[in-house]
Short mmCIF file of C-alpha atoms in Angstrom, two decimals:
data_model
loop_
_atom_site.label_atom_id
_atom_site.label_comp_id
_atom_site.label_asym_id
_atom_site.label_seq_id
_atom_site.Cartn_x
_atom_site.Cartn_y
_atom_site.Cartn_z
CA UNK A 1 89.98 132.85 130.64
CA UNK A 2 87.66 134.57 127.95
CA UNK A 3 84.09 135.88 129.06
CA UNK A 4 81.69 137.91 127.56
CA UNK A 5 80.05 141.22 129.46
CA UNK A 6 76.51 142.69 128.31
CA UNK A 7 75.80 145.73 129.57
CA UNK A 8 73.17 148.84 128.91
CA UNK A 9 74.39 152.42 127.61
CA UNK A 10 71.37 155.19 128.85
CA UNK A 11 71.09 158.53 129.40
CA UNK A 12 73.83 161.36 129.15
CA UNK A 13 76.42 158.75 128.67
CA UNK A 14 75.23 158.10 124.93
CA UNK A 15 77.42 161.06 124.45
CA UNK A 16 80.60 159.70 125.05
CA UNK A 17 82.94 158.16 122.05
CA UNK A 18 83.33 154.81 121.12
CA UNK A 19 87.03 155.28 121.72
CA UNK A 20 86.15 156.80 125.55
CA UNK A 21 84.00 154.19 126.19
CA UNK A 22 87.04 151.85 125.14
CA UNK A 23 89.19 153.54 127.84
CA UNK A 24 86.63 153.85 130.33
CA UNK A 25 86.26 150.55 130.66
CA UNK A 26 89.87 149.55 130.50
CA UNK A 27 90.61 151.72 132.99
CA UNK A 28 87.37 149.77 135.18
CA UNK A 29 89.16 146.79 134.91
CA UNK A 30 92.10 147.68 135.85
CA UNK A 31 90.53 149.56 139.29
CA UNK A 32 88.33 146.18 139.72
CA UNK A 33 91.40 144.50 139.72
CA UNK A 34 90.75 142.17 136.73
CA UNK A 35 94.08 141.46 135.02
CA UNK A 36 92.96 141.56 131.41
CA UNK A 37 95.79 139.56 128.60
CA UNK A 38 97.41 141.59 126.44
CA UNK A 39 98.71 141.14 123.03
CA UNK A 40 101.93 140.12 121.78
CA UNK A 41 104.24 142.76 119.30
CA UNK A 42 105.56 145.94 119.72
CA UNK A 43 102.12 147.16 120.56
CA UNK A 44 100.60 145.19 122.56
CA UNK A 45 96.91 145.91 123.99
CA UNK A 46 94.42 144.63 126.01
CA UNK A 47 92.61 141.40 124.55
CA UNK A 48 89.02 143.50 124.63
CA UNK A 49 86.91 144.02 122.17
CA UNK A 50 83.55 144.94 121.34
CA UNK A 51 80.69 143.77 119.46
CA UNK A 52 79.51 146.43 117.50
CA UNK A 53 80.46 150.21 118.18
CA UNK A 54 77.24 152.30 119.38
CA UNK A 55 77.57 155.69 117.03
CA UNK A 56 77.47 158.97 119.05
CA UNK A 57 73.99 159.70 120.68
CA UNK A 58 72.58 156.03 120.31
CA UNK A 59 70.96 154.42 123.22
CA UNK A 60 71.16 150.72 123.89
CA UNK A 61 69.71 148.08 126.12
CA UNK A 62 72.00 145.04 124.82
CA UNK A 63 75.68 146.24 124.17
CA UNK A 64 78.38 143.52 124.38
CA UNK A 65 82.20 143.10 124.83
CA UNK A 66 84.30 139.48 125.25
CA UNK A 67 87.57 139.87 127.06
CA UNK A 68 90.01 137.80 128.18
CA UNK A 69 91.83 137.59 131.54
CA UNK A 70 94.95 136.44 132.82
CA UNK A 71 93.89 134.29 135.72
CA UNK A 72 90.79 132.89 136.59
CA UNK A 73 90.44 133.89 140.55
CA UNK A 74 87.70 135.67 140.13
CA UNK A 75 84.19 133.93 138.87
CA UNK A 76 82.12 135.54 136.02
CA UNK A 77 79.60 137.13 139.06
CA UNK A 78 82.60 138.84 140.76
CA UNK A 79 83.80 140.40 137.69
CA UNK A 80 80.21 141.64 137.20
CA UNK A 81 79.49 143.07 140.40
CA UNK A 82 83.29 144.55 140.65
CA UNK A 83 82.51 146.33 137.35
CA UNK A 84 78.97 147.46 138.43
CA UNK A 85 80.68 149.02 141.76
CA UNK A 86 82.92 151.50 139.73
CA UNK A 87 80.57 152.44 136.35
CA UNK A 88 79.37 155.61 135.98
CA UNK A 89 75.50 156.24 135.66
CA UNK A 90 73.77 155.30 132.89
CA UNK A 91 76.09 152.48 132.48
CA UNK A 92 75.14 149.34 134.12
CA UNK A 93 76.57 145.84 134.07
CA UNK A 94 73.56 143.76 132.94
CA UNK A 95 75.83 139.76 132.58
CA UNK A 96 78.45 138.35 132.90
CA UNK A 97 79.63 135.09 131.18
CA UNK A 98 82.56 132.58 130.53
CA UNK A 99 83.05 130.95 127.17
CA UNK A 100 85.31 128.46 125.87
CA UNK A 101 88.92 130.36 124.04
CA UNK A 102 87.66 128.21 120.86
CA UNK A 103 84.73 130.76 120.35
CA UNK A 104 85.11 133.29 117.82
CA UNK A 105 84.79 137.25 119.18
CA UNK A 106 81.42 138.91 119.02
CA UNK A 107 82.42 141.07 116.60
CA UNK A 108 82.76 137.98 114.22
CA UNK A 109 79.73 136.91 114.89
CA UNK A 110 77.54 139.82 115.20
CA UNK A 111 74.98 140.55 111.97
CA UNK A 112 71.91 142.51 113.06
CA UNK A 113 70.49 144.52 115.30
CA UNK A 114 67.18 145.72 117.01
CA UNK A 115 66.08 149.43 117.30
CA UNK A 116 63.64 151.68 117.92
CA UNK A 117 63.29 155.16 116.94
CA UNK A 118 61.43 158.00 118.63
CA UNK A 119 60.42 160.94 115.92
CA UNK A 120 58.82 164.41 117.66
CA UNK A 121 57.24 166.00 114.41
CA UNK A 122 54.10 168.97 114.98
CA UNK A 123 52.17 166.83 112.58
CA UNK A 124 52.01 163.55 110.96
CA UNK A 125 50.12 163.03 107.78
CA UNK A 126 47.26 160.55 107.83
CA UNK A 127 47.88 156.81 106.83
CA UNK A 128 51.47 157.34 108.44
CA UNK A 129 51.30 153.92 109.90
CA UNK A 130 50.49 152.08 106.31
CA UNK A 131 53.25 153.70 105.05
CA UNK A 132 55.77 152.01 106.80
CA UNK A 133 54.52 148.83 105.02
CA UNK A 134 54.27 150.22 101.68
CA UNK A 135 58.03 151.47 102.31
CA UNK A 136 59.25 147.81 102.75
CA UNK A 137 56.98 146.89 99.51
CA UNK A 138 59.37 149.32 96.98
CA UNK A 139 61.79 147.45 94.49
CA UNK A 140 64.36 149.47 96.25
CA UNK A 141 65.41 151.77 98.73
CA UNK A 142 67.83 154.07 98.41
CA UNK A 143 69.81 155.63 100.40
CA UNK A 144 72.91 158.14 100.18
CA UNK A 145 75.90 158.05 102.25
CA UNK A 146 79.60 159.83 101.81
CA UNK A 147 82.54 157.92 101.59
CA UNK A 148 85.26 158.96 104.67
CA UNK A 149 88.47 159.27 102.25
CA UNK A 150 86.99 160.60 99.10
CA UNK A 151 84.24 162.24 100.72
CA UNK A 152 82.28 161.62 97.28
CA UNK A 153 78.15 160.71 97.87
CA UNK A 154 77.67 157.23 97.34
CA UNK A 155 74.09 155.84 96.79
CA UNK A 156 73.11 152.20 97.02
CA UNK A 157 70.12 150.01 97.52
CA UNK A 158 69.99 148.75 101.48
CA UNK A 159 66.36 146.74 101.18
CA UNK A 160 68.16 143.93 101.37
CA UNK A 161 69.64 144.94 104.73
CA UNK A 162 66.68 145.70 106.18
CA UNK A 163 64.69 142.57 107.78
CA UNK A 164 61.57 144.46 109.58
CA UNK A 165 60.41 147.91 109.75
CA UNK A 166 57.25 149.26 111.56
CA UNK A 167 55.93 152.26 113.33
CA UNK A 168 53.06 153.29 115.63
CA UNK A 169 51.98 156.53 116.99
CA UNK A 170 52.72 157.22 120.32
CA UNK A 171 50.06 158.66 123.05
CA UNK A 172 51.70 162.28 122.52
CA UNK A 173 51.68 162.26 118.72
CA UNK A 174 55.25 161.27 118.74
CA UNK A 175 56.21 158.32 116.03
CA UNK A 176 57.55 155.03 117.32
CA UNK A 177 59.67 153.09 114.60
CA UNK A 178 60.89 149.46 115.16
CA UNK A 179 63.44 147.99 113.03
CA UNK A 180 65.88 145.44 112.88
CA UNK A 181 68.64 145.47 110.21
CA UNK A 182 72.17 144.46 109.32
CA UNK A 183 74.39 145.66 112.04
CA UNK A 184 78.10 143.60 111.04
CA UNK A 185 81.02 144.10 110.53
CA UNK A 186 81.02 143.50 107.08
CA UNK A 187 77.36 144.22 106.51
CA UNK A 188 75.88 147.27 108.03
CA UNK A 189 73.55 149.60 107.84
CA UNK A 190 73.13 152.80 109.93
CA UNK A 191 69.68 153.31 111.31
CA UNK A 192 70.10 156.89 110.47
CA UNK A 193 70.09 156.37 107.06
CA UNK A 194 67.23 154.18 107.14
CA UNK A 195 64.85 156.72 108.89
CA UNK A 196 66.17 159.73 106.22
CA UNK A 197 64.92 157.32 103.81
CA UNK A 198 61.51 156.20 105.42
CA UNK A 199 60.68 160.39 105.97
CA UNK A 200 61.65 161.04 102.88
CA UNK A 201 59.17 158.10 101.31
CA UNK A 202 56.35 159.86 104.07
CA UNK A 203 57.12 163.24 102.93
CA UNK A 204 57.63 163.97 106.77
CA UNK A 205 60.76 165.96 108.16
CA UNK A 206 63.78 164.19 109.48
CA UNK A 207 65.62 166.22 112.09
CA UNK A 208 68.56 164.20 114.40
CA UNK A 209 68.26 166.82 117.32
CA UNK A 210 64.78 165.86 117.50
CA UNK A 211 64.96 162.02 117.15
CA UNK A 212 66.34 159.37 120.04
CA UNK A 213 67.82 156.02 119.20
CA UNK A 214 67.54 153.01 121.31
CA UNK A 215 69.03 149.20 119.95
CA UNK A 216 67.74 146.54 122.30
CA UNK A 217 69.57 143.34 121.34
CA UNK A 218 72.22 142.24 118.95
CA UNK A 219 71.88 138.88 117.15
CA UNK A 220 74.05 136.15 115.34
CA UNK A 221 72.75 133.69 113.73
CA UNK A 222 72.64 130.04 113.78
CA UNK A 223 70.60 127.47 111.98
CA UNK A 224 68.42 130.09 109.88
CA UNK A 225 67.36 131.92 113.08
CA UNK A 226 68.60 134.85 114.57
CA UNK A 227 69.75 134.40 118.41
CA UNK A 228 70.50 137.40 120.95
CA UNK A 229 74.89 137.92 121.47
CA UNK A 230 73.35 136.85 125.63
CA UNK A 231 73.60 132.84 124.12
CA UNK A 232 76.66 132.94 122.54
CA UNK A 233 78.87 130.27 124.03
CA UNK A 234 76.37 129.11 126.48
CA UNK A 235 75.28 126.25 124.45
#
């Protein structure tokens, strides 16, 4: 059987790796005693997968993984509340569902996301909030990012990746962005990058020990609109 899990990723627990997380939750299943298919090959591994990694000190409300099991004894509420009984805190099992073997994985799926940023400065310049607007208005926005193996600077234009972008002040001074952008496979952009570019447009600071990242919800999309990962195979 294949299912797909949503689940929320709070607190201390935004610390731990990708790859940890990975383990952590194989190693769930396996206590819940949810028999999880493997691969065939010389190396095989579990048939789990995830829809788009969470980088290191990100928050989320809406993270999602589809799996697939070996027998179906257990229904798509048992595996939920198994899993809930054995997560650690800050971790918590939000759904559970089954989906047809036909559907492609989340991660094939998956091309934005939703975010908000929190940003504690000592002072924001007046007009902050209009500037958020006039930073979508630009003929481009750049932004710079190093390349792993050649570890040469590489600066492109990500406006187009970018489908909202707004901010607020908060009632203790602290900036409140909202954002949703391309957050694929194929197609991504890192949120990080996007604020660097916004303070630098604002002439404001941008510090990552004094920012906090939260996406709430991951979308596919499907005829023009953009629908949460929570609907996918439930149609």
């Amino acid at each position: 059987m294949k299912y797909c899990l949503k689940f929320s990723k709070v607190g201390y627990i935004r610390y731990t790796s990708h790859l940890d997380l990975l383990r952590l939750f194989q190693r769930s299943f396996k206590r819940a005693g949810i028999h999880l298919l493997y691969s065939n090959g010389f190396n095989p591994h579990p048939r789990l997968s995830f829809a788009q990694p969470l980088s290191l000190g990100y928050e989320s409300l809406a993270e999602y993984l589809d799996f697939e099991t070996k027998d179906d004894k257990k229904t798509s509420g048992e595996i939920a509340l198994d899993l809930a009984a054995i997560m650690p805190e800050g971790l918590d099992i939000l759904e559970c569902w089954e989906i047809g073997t036909g559907h492609p994985t989340l991660a094939a799926i998956t091309e934005y996301g939703a975010y908000e940023a929190t940003l504690l400065l000592p002072d924001l310049p007046a007009g902050i909030q209009q500037k958020a607007a006039e930073f979508l208005h630009q003929d481009a926005i750049l932004v710079s990012k190093e390349q792993k193996k050649t570890h040469k600077i590489l600066e492109f234009d990500c406006k187009d990746r970018i489908s909202s972008f707004e901010c607020k002040i908060g009632e203790e001074g602290e900036l409140l962005l909202k954002f949703n952008i391309r957050t694929g496979s194929t197609d991504h952009l890192s949120p990080d990058l996007l604020l660097a570019a916004f303070c630098r447009f604002a002439r404001i600071p941008y510090e990552k020990a004094e920012r906090r990242i939260l996406r709430t919800e991951l979308f596919y999309s499907k005829d023009g609109e953009k629908v949460p990962l929570s609907s996918h195979g439930k149609e």
